[in-house]
C-alpha cells in the first residue's frame, strides 16, 4: 500500500548510536574531548561522593591518552586513541558495573544532588562511539572501600535492546586498600586538533577542583601534573527534596505516585524542602478555598487519581505560596574568595571582584549563581568581554555563543559601566544546582531558563556597577591629580610673593633660609584640604612630590 | 550504608519530562515556538509523504493559536495557549495514533528518507510540556484516504513507562472525502515574546514550501494567509539504502543482523546503494586480502558473529573502496533557480547567485548542500553576512552562533572576495539529507560533521569567488568609465583642431556644418575600440552620452 508509512519504536541506545552528534560526538576532534570530559567528570563525582577516607585519601585522577595501532585497516588517514582515566573515588559495585557503563539511561545521578553527571548518557555515548568507530567496547576495573576484591569487566552495549553485553569477567584479591575506578576506551580521534582544547579543559578543571591532584599524559608522552593545592575537601553534596516553588505538574504527579507518606499533609512536609508543620497547614487551608475536596488527611494516591484535572491548580498555588526560601546547604559553590583568587592568578588584573546571588529554584531544583569579574592589568583588551563559564564545578568550553550568560553579556550596554571596547574585561559565571539546565546532553551551554537568567543578569549588572565605581574613582583620581598639577606649579611663586608681601616695606630684608619653605608647606596644606584623592595617597603627599618638597624636619 | 550510591534506570519519556530544555522547551517563549514548529513540520511531512491525491488535493496547513482561560489558577502572570494545527496530508492510522503521539521514540521517520522530522521526539516533547505546565494532554483527529471514518483520541504520556494513555476515543463517518490530521495542545506560553519569531518562521516556511497554502491565526485574531504559489508538488521523498562510504561499525552490525540476504555478496548488493554486481565482486576480492575468512557466499549472520573483531576492517575498506558515488535522486533540494528567485524577492539585491554541490554521504546518509548568495541593492549593510539556514526545507532560526555554516562563514576572510564590512551580503545554506546532523533534538543548529562542513565551505568559497568576479567587473567598469570620462572631454577640442589642421592653410575656410561632428564620431569610434566595458553598454555609446552627441543620421 503506497499510502502507508511504516511506524516503529526505537530504543534509546540505538537512538544515541544513530545520533552521536546529539551527545557531543560529532567528529573525531569533539569525540576525544568529550570522552575525556565524561570520564574525568565521573571521576570527580566519584571523589566528591565518598564520605569515608576524606582525611586519609588524597584524591587523584590520572588521565592517559595514547595513540594505538589500528591493525589491518585500509584507511591510513585516521588515528585511534586509547583513553584511560583512573581515580581513587568511591568505586562502582560489580553488581551495577554492566548497567552503569553499558546501558543508556542508567545512573546513580538520578537524585536531587549537585553532580557533574546527571543524564546517565555521557560514558555510554562514548562507548557507542567506540563501538561505531573501532568496534571495541569499554574496559572497567573497580573496587569500593568495603570490597576485598578488585573486579574487572569488558563491556559493550547491545544497541538493539539497550542492554549491557559482558565480554569478559575478572576479579582478584586486593593487595592494598585500593578503591577507585579505572576505565579504558579505544576511539577514532583527531588528537592534533583536539589537543589545545583538552589541555585548556584540564587546566581549568584543576583550577576549580584544587583538592584533587590531576595528572595527564598526552600521546606525545608529555606529562602534565596539576598538584593538589588544598587538602580541604568540600563536604559531599547531599541529596535534596524539591522546593515547592519550582515544581511542575508532571513532577508533582510522579512524586504523588511514589511517596511513602500516608496523607497529603505528610507528603508536603516529607517530600519537599522548606515546608514545615505550619506552612503545610496554612497551604492546605489556602488550597481548600479553590479545591474543596483536598483535606489534610487525603491520601496522596487519591490526590493523584481523583483530582487529576486540578493538579495544575495545586502547582500554581505551590509556586505562589510564601514558603521558606530554598535551602542551599546541599549546594556547594566555589565562594567569592576562590573566584577572586583564581581570576587574579590567571589574569593578573588591576581589579577583580566576585558575588554570590541568593539561592533560588526552578522546576523544583535549587540553584546558586556565582559571578566574578576582572578588569585591566595583564588582561588582553578584546572586542567583547572574555566569558569563562562553569557549571557544578566543571568548565564549559564549547558553544559559548548559545549560552544564556553570553546572551546576557551581549545584551548589556557596557558603556553604561564606563567600559569602552576593546577593553580588558573578564567575566566568570558559575552555576551550581541539583540540575543544570543544559541545552543538550553534550553539556556545553546553559539554556534560557527564566529564573537562572534573572540571577545571572542581576549578578552581572551588580558587578558592572562595582566596576563602574572602580573606573569612576580611577577617573576622579586622575582628574584631581590633573587639577593638583595645574595648581601646584604656581605654589612656589605664590609662596615667594607671600614671604615678600607679608613684611612691611620698611622692614624688608631677604627671607631667611627655610622661611619660604615654611610658607610653601602651609600653602600645600591649605590647597590639599580642598581636593580629595579617593585612594590611599593623600593630596598633600602628591603635591609635595610634584614640587619635590620634603616635610619640615625631614630635611 | 553511607558509602553506597543508589543506581537506577530511567525511561526515555521521564528523561524528556525532566530535561525539557534538551528538546527545545526551555521556557514559555521557546515552548510555544517549538510546539508550533514540531506540529507544522509533521504536517509538511504528512503532505510530502502522500503519493495519492497529488493532483486533486491542494495542500494546506491551518495553524491557530488562542489564549485560553486558565480557570481556578492562582498565578495571574502566566498565560496558557491552545495550539491547533490541521493539515490535509496522508493522515495517521488510528491503530498507531496512540504511539505516534504519546510514546517517545516511536515514529514513521526511522527510515532513510528526507523528512523534516527524524527523532520521534518533537511532538511527544510538546505533549510532555503540556502535561507539565497545564496538566493536559493532546487531542488528535485523523483519517487516511482509505478509511471511511474519522478517528479522534485524547492522549497523554505515562511518563513512568513511556506508554500512551488513551483518555477518550471517538469516530464518525466521513461526510466528505476528507483526509488529514488535526492536533491540539494547551501549554503555558509567552506569546508576546515569541510572536515575532513565530511569524518569521511562518513566512520562511511558506517561502520554502511554495506548494502549500498556510494560514495562521494569532491570539489577536489576526489572520496571515500564505497562498499556494505553485501547484507543482515535489515528488514524495523515497526511502534509500545507506551508501557504503558513510557506514560505521555499529550501523554495519545492525544491518548484518537485520538483513534478509542469504550471502555476504547479496547483502552488499541488496542493502546498500551504489553497489552493483561488479563492485560487490571486486570489493570482496580486495577484502579477502585482509580478511581471508570472508567469501562471497558467507552468510551475513556469520560475518556478524564470527568476525566481530574485524568489522572495523570491513568498514574501513568500504569507506575507501571506489564505489559509484551516492545517488541523490531520493533527495529533494530546492534548486538553484528557486534559491535565486527567493533571495531576489526577499532582499532585492543587485546581484544573486546559487550553487548546488554534488551529492555526498556521511555515516551512510547521502546529503546535498545548496547555497545562495546575494549582494548589494536593498540589503542592509551589516558587520557580518546575514546567514539564512535551512535543513530539509525547514528554516532554522535559533542558535545560529553554533551552526557549522556560521563557523565557516566567520573563518572566511571576506576581504579576499573584495567584501569590506559593513557590507550588504546575505548567505543562504540549505542542507538536505536522509539525516540532518543536528546538534540537539531541538533541531536548531547543524553540527560539524567533516563531510558536511567541507561541502558548505567549498560552496561558500565558490560563491565568494563569483561575488569577487562581480565586484571586480563592477570596479573595472567604474575604472573604465572614469578613464573614458577623462579622455572624452578633450575629444571635441581635438575634433575641432583636426578639422582645422586637416586642411591646407591656403584653402582654409570655416568648417561645414556637420563636418566637425563627423570627425568627432570617428574619434569616438577610435578611442572606444581601445577601452572595453564589461557590461552590455558599449564604450562608444557611453562616450557619445557623455558628450551629448547622437549617432550620424540620428540627428
mmCIF file of N, CA and C in Angstrom, chain B residues 331-417:
data_model
loop_
_atom_site.group_PDB
_atom_site.id
_atom_site.type_symbol
_atom_site.label_atom_id
_atom_site.label_comp_id
_atom_site.label_asym_id
_atom_site.label_seq_id
_atom_site.Cartn_x
_atom_site.Cartn_y
_atom_site.Cartn_z
ATOM 1 N N UNK B 331 16.759 12.535 -2.857
ATOM 2 C CA UNK B 331 16.830 13.780 -2.094
ATOM 3 C C UNK B 331 16.112 14.850 -2.909
ATOM 4 N N UNK B 332 15.505 15.783 -2.212
ATOM 5 C CA UNK B 332 14.735 16.805 -2.900
ATOM 6 C C UNK B 332 15.219 18.195 -2.495
ATOM 7 N N UNK B 333 16.250 18.686 -3.189
ATOM 8 C CA UNK B 333 16.729 20.030 -2.868
ATOM 9 C C UNK B 333 15.789 21.090 -3.447
ATOM 10 N N UNK B 334 16.123 22.346 -3.202
ATOM 11 C CA UNK B 334 15.273 23.432 -3.698
ATOM 12 C C UNK B 334 15.566 23.747 -5.154
ATOM 13 N N UNK B 335 16.830 23.656 -5.531
ATOM 14 C CA UNK B 335 17.222 24.049 -6.878
ATOM 15 C C UNK B 335 17.747 25.473 -6.880
ATOM 16 N N UNK B 336 18.752 25.690 -7.736
ATOM 17 C CA UNK B 336 19.406 26.997 -7.772
ATOM 18 C C UNK B 336 18.435 28.104 -8.163
ATOM 19 N N UNK B 337 17.517 27.768 -9.068
ATOM 20 C CA UNK B 337 16.605 28.790 -9.558
ATOM 21 C C UNK B 337 15.718 29.337 -8.438
ATOM 22 N N UNK B 338 15.128 28.399 -7.655
ATOM 23 C CA UNK B 338 14.243 28.830 -6.575
ATOM 24 C C UNK B 338 15.012 29.638 -5.531
ATOM 25 N N UNK B 339 16.259 29.239 -5.280
ATOM 26 C CA UNK B 339 17.061 29.971 -4.293
ATOM 27 C C UNK B 339 17.299 31.406 -4.755
ATOM 28 N N UNK B 340 17.698 31.557 -6.035
ATOM 29 C CA UNK B 340 17.955 32.905 -6.546
ATOM 30 C C UNK B 340 16.667 33.725 -6.548
ATOM 31 N N UNK B 341 15.575 33.103 -6.999
ATOM 32 C CA UNK B 341 14.286 33.814 -7.011
ATOM 33 C C UNK B 341 13.910 34.275 -5.610
ATOM 34 N N UNK B 342 14.068 33.357 -4.629
ATOM 35 C CA UNK B 342 13.707 33.698 -3.254
ATOM 36 C C UNK B 342 14.556 34.842 -2.727
ATOM 37 N N UNK B 343 15.858 34.742 -2.948
ATOM 38 C CA UNK B 343 16.755 35.793 -2.465
ATOM 39 C C UNK B 343 16.384 37.132 -3.098
ATOM 40 N N UNK B 344 16.082 37.106 -4.415
ATOM 41 C CA UNK B 344 15.737 38.348 -5.100
ATOM 42 C C UNK B 344 14.435 38.931 -4.574
ATOM 43 N N UNK B 345 13.456 38.053 -4.345
ATOM 44 C CA UNK B 345 12.171 38.583 -3.878
ATOM 45 C C UNK B 345 12.272 39.085 -2.448
ATOM 46 N N UNK B 346 13.121 38.452 -1.657
ATOM 47 C CA UNK B 346 13.225 38.868 -0.260
ATOM 48 C C UNK B 346 14.067 40.118 -0.074
ATOM 49 N N UNK B 347 15.189 40.204 -0.821
ATOM 50 C CA UNK B 347 16.167 41.243 -0.486
ATOM 51 C C UNK B 347 16.424 42.259 -1.587
ATOM 52 N N UNK B 348 15.879 42.034 -2.787
ATOM 53 C CA UNK B 348 16.105 42.937 -3.911
ATOM 54 C C UNK B 348 17.578 43.359 -4.028
ATOM 55 N N UNK B 349 18.449 42.364 -4.169
ATOM 56 C CA UNK B 349 19.880 42.675 -4.253
ATOM 57 C C UNK B 349 20.256 43.114 -5.671
ATOM 58 N N UNK B 350 21.457 43.660 -5.849
ATOM 59 C CA UNK B 350 21.906 43.968 -7.206
ATOM 60 C C UNK B 350 22.493 42.720 -7.864
ATOM 61 N N UNK B 351 22.892 41.730 -7.023
ATOM 62 C CA UNK B 351 23.494 40.516 -7.549
ATOM 63 C C UNK B 351 23.069 39.332 -6.691
ATOM 64 N N UNK B 352 22.767 38.209 -7.308
ATOM 65 C CA UNK B 352 22.460 36.994 -6.545
ATOM 66 C C UNK B 352 22.885 35.782 -7.358
ATOM 67 N N UNK B 353 23.326 34.746 -6.647
ATOM 68 C CA UNK B 353 23.726 33.525 -7.335
ATOM 69 C C UNK B 353 23.466 32.349 -6.402
ATOM 70 N N UNK B 354 23.412 31.155 -6.983
ATOM 71 C CA UNK B 354 23.208 29.957 -6.176
ATOM 72 C C UNK B 354 24.022 28.822 -6.757
ATOM 73 N N UNK B 355 24.276 27.821 -5.949
ATOM 74 C CA UNK B 355 25.117 26.715 -6.370
ATOM 75 C C UNK B 355 24.627 25.455 -5.675
ATOM 76 N N UNK B 356 24.676 24.327 -6.379
ATOM 77 C CA UNK B 356 24.352 23.061 -5.728
ATOM 78 C C UNK B 356 25.597 22.198 -5.753
ATOM 79 N N UNK B 357 26.042 21.758 -4.601
ATOM 80 C CA UNK B 357 27.223 20.903 -4.512
ATOM 81 C C UNK B 357 26.849 19.472 -4.892
ATOM 82 N N UNK B 358 27.805 18.690 -5.376
ATOM 83 C CA UNK B 358 27.480 17.307 -5.737
ATOM 84 C C UNK B 358 27.087 16.496 -4.506
ATOM 85 N N UNK B 359 26.230 15.496 -4.674
ATOM 86 C CA UNK B 359 25.809 14.682 -3.528
ATOM 87 C C UNK B 359 26.988 13.944 -2.900
ATOM 88 N N UNK B 360 26.985 13.877 -1.581
ATOM 89 C CA UNK B 360 27.996 13.092 -0.863
ATOM 90 C C UNK B 360 27.299 12.338 0.264
ATOM 91 N N UNK B 361 28.066 11.642 1.081
ATOM 92 C CA UNK B 361 27.422 10.951 2.192
ATOM 93 C C UNK B 361 28.289 11.007 3.435
ATOM 94 N N UNK B 362 27.656 10.934 4.577
ATOM 95 C CA UNK B 362 28.362 10.799 5.863
ATOM 96 C C UNK B 362 27.601 9.757 6.653
ATOM 97 N N UNK B 363 28.291 8.935 7.377
ATOM 98 C CA UNK B 363 27.673 7.892 8.215
ATOM 99 C C UNK B 363 26.519 7.180 7.500
ATOM 100 N N UNK B 364 26.709 6.902 6.225
ATOM 101 C CA UNK B 364 25.681 6.161 5.497
ATOM 102 C C UNK B 364 24.563 7.018 4.937
ATOM 103 N N UNK B 365 24.578 8.314 5.237
ATOM 104 C CA UNK B 365 23.492 9.181 4.804
ATOM 105 C C UNK B 365 23.921 10.092 3.671
ATOM 106 N N UNK B 366 23.273 9.958 2.494
ATOM 107 C CA UNK B 366 23.592 10.891 1.422
ATOM 108 C C UNK B 366 23.078 12.293 1.785
ATOM 109 N N UNK B 367 23.791 13.301 1.312
ATOM 110 C CA UNK B 367 23.306 14.667 1.542
ATOM 111 C C UNK B 367 23.711 15.559 0.375
ATOM 112 N N UNK B 368 22.981 16.625 0.223
ATOM 113 C CA UNK B 368 23.315 17.643 -0.775
ATOM 114 C C UNK B 368 23.297 18.988 -0.069
ATOM 115 N N UNK B 369 24.308 19.803 -0.368
ATOM 116 C CA UNK B 369 24.327 21.160 0.158
ATOM 117 C C UNK B 369 24.059 22.116 -0.998
ATOM 118 N N UNK B 370 23.114 23.020 -0.787
ATOM 119 C CA UNK B 370 22.864 24.099 -1.748
ATOM 120 C C UNK B 370 23.147 25.408 -1.054
ATOM 121 N N UNK B 371 23.699 26.361 -1.801
ATOM 122 C CA UNK B 371 23.971 27.661 -1.195
ATOM 123 C C UNK B 371 23.521 28.775 -2.121
ATOM 124 N N UNK B 372 23.166 29.883 -1.523
ATOM 125 C CA UNK B 372 22.832 31.070 -2.292
ATOM 126 C C UNK B 372 23.561 32.264 -1.717
ATOM 127 N N UNK B 373 23.746 33.281 -2.544
ATOM 128 C CA UNK B 373 24.410 34.481 -2.054
ATOM 129 C C UNK B 373 23.782 35.682 -2.742
ATOM 130 N N UNK B 374 23.580 36.748 -1.992
ATOM 131 C CA UNK B 374 23.029 37.969 -2.578
ATOM 132 C C UNK B 374 23.828 39.150 -2.063
ATOM 133 N N UNK B 375 23.984 40.153 -2.923
ATOM 134 C CA UNK B 375 24.860 41.266 -2.563
ATOM 135 C C UNK B 375 24.259 42.581 -3.058
ATOM 136 N N UNK B 376 24.414 43.615 -2.271
ATOM 137 C CA UNK B 376 24.063 44.971 -2.695
ATOM 138 C C UNK B 376 22.571 45.208 -2.796
ATOM 139 N N UNK B 377 22.212 46.194 -3.573
ATOM 140 C CA UNK B 377 20.806 46.528 -3.746
ATOM 141 C C UNK B 377 20.193 47.008 -2.444
ATOM 142 N N UNK B 378 19.036 46.420 -2.081
ATOM 143 C CA UNK B 378 18.337 46.901 -0.888
ATOM 144 C C UNK B 378 18.743 46.150 0.380
ATOM 145 N N UNK B 379 19.791 45.327 0.305
ATOM 146 C CA UNK B 379 20.251 44.633 1.514
ATOM 147 C C UNK B 379 20.881 45.649 2.467
ATOM 148 N N UNK B 380 20.467 45.599 3.715
ATOM 149 C CA UNK B 380 21.046 46.487 4.730
ATOM 150 C C UNK B 380 22.489 46.066 5.007
ATOM 151 N N UNK B 381 23.448 46.988 4.858
ATOM 152 C CA UNK B 381 24.820 46.610 5.214
ATOM 153 C C UNK B 381 24.909 46.268 6.701
ATOM 154 N N UNK B 382 25.690 45.241 7.037
ATOM 155 C CA UNK B 382 25.872 44.900 8.446
ATOM 156 C C UNK B 382 27.295 44.426 8.670
ATOM 157 N N UNK B 383 27.639 44.225 9.941
ATOM 158 C CA UNK B 383 29.022 43.939 10.314
ATOM 159 C C UNK B 383 29.473 42.538 9.920
ATOM 160 N N UNK B 384 28.513 41.650 9.698
ATOM 161 C CA UNK B 384 28.845 40.327 9.182
ATOM 162 C C UNK B 384 27.735 39.895 8.236
ATOM 163 N N UNK B 385 27.995 38.897 7.362
ATOM 164 C CA UNK B 385 26.953 38.480 6.423
ATOM 165 C C UNK B 385 25.715 38.016 7.177
ATOM 166 N N UNK B 386 24.549 38.271 6.622
ATOM 167 C CA UNK B 386 23.309 37.734 7.179
ATOM 168 C C UNK B 386 23.185 36.292 6.702
ATOM 169 N N UNK B 387 23.102 35.344 7.659
ATOM 170 C CA UNK B 387 23.089 33.926 7.309
ATOM 171 C C UNK B 387 21.674 33.365 7.431
ATOM 172 N N UNK B 388 21.145 32.824 6.316
ATOM 173 C CA UNK B 388 19.843 32.161 6.340
ATOM 174 C C UNK B 388 20.072 30.659 6.259
ATOM 175 N N UNK B 389 19.569 29.931 7.245
ATOM 176 C CA UNK B 389 19.831 28.495 7.273
ATOM 177 C C UNK B 389 18.545 27.700 7.072
ATOM 178 N N UNK B 390 18.632 26.670 6.247
ATOM 179 C CA UNK B 390 17.507 25.759 6.041
ATOM 180 C C UNK B 390 18.041 24.320 6.073
ATOM 181 N N UNK B 391 17.201 23.402 6.523
ATOM 182 C CA UNK B 391 17.571 21.985 6.505
ATOM 183 C C UNK B 391 16.340 21.178 6.157
ATOM 184 N N UNK B 392 16.444 20.315 5.168
ATOM 185 C CA UNK B 392 15.278 19.551 4.700
ATOM 186 C C UNK B 392 14.041 20.432 4.604
ATOM 187 N N UNK B 393 14.226 21.597 3.994
ATOM 188 C CA UNK B 393 13.126 22.519 3.726
ATOM 189 C C UNK B 393 12.434 23.057 4.962
ATOM 190 N N UNK B 394 13.156 23.192 6.044
ATOM 191 C CA UNK B 394 12.610 23.972 7.150
ATOM 192 C C UNK B 394 13.624 25.032 7.551
ATOM 193 N N UNK B 395 13.138 26.227 7.922
ATOM 194 C CA UNK B 395 14.052 27.284 8.342
ATOM 195 C C UNK B 395 14.575 27.005 9.754
ATOM 196 N N UNK B 396 15.827 27.310 9.990
ATOM 197 C CA UNK B 396 16.402 27.212 11.336
ATOM 198 C C UNK B 396 16.624 28.639 11.838
ATOM 199 N N UNK B 397 15.980 28.976 12.937
ATOM 200 C CA UNK B 397 16.023 30.379 13.381
ATOM 201 C C UNK B 397 16.863 30.595 14.636
ATOM 202 N N UNK B 398 16.915 29.583 15.507
ATOM 203 C CA UNK B 398 17.636 29.786 16.761
ATOM 204 C C UNK B 398 19.068 29.224 16.664
ATOM 205 N N UNK B 399 19.910 29.654 17.572
ATOM 206 C CA UNK B 399 21.241 29.070 17.768
ATOM 207 C C UNK B 399 22.140 29.135 16.541
ATOM 208 N N UNK B 400 22.019 30.246 15.817
ATOM 209 C CA UNK B 400 22.860 30.417 14.635
ATOM 210 C C UNK B 400 24.338 30.374 15.003
ATOM 211 N N UNK B 401 24.683 30.895 16.186
ATOM 212 C CA UNK B 401 26.078 31.001 16.590
ATOM 213 C C UNK B 401 26.812 29.675 16.644
ATOM 214 N N UNK B 402 26.081 28.592 16.809
ATOM 215 C CA UNK B 402 26.728 27.296 16.931
ATOM 216 C C UNK B 402 26.605 26.455 15.668
ATOM 217 N N UNK B 403 26.028 27.025 14.627
ATOM 218 C CA UNK B 403 25.832 26.258 13.404
ATOM 219 C C UNK B 403 27.139 26.157 12.634
ATOM 220 N N UNK B 404 27.365 25.014 12.020
ATOM 221 C CA UNK B 404 28.596 24.808 11.251
ATOM 222 C C UNK B 404 28.728 25.873 10.150
ATOM 223 N N UNK B 405 27.615 26.272 9.540
ATOM 224 C CA UNK B 405 27.675 27.290 8.483
ATOM 225 C C UNK B 405 28.176 28.625 9.025
ATOM 226 N N UNK B 406 27.728 28.952 10.225
ATOM 227 C CA UNK B 406 28.157 30.214 10.828
ATOM 228 C C UNK B 406 29.657 30.181 11.103
ATOM 229 N N UNK B 407 30.113 29.053 11.620
ATOM 230 C CA UNK B 407 31.541 28.893 11.915
ATOM 231 C C UNK B 407 32.368 29.101 10.636
ATOM 232 N N UNK B 408 31.940 28.442 9.567
ATOM 233 C CA UNK B 408 32.667 28.554 8.295
ATOM 234 C C UNK B 408 32.650 30.005 7.810
ATOM 235 N N UNK B 409 31.485 30.608 7.878
ATOM 236 C CA UNK B 409 31.330 31.998 7.425
ATOM 237 C C UNK B 409 32.280 32.935 8.171
ATOM 238 N N UNK B 410 32.423 32.675 9.505
ATOM 239 C CA UNK B 410 33.297 33.528 10.301
ATOM 240 C C UNK B 410 34.772 33.267 9.995
ATOM 241 N N UNK B 411 35.095 32.053 9.569
ATOM 242 C CA UNK B 411 36.503 31.722 9.302
ATOM 243 C C UNK B 411 36.994 32.334 7.991
ATOM 244 N N UNK B 412 36.064 32.607 7.079
ATOM 245 C CA UNK B 412 36.459 33.107 5.763
ATOM 246 C C UNK B 412 36.881 34.572 5.863
ATOM 247 N N UNK B 413 38.007 34.885 5.231
ATOM 248 C CA UNK B 413 38.441 36.272 5.171
ATOM 249 C C UNK B 413 37.769 36.923 3.960
ATOM 250 N N UNK B 414 36.683 37.608 4.216
ATOM 251 C CA UNK B 414 35.858 38.108 3.116
ATOM 252 C C UNK B 414 36.533 39.205 2.316
ATOM 253 N N UNK B 415 37.584 39.804 2.884
ATOM 254 C CA UNK B 415 38.305 40.828 2.106
ATOM 255 C C UNK B 415 38.919 40.220 0.855
ATOM 256 N N UNK B 416 39.271 38.912 0.951
ATOM 257 C CA UNK B 416 39.778 38.210 -0.234
ATOM 258 C C UNK B 416 38.779 38.259 -1.371
ATOM 259 N N UNK B 417 37.508 38.374 -1.003
ATOM 260 C CA UNK B 417 36.463 38.403 -2.025
ATOM 261 C C UNK B 417 35.952 39.821 -2.239
#
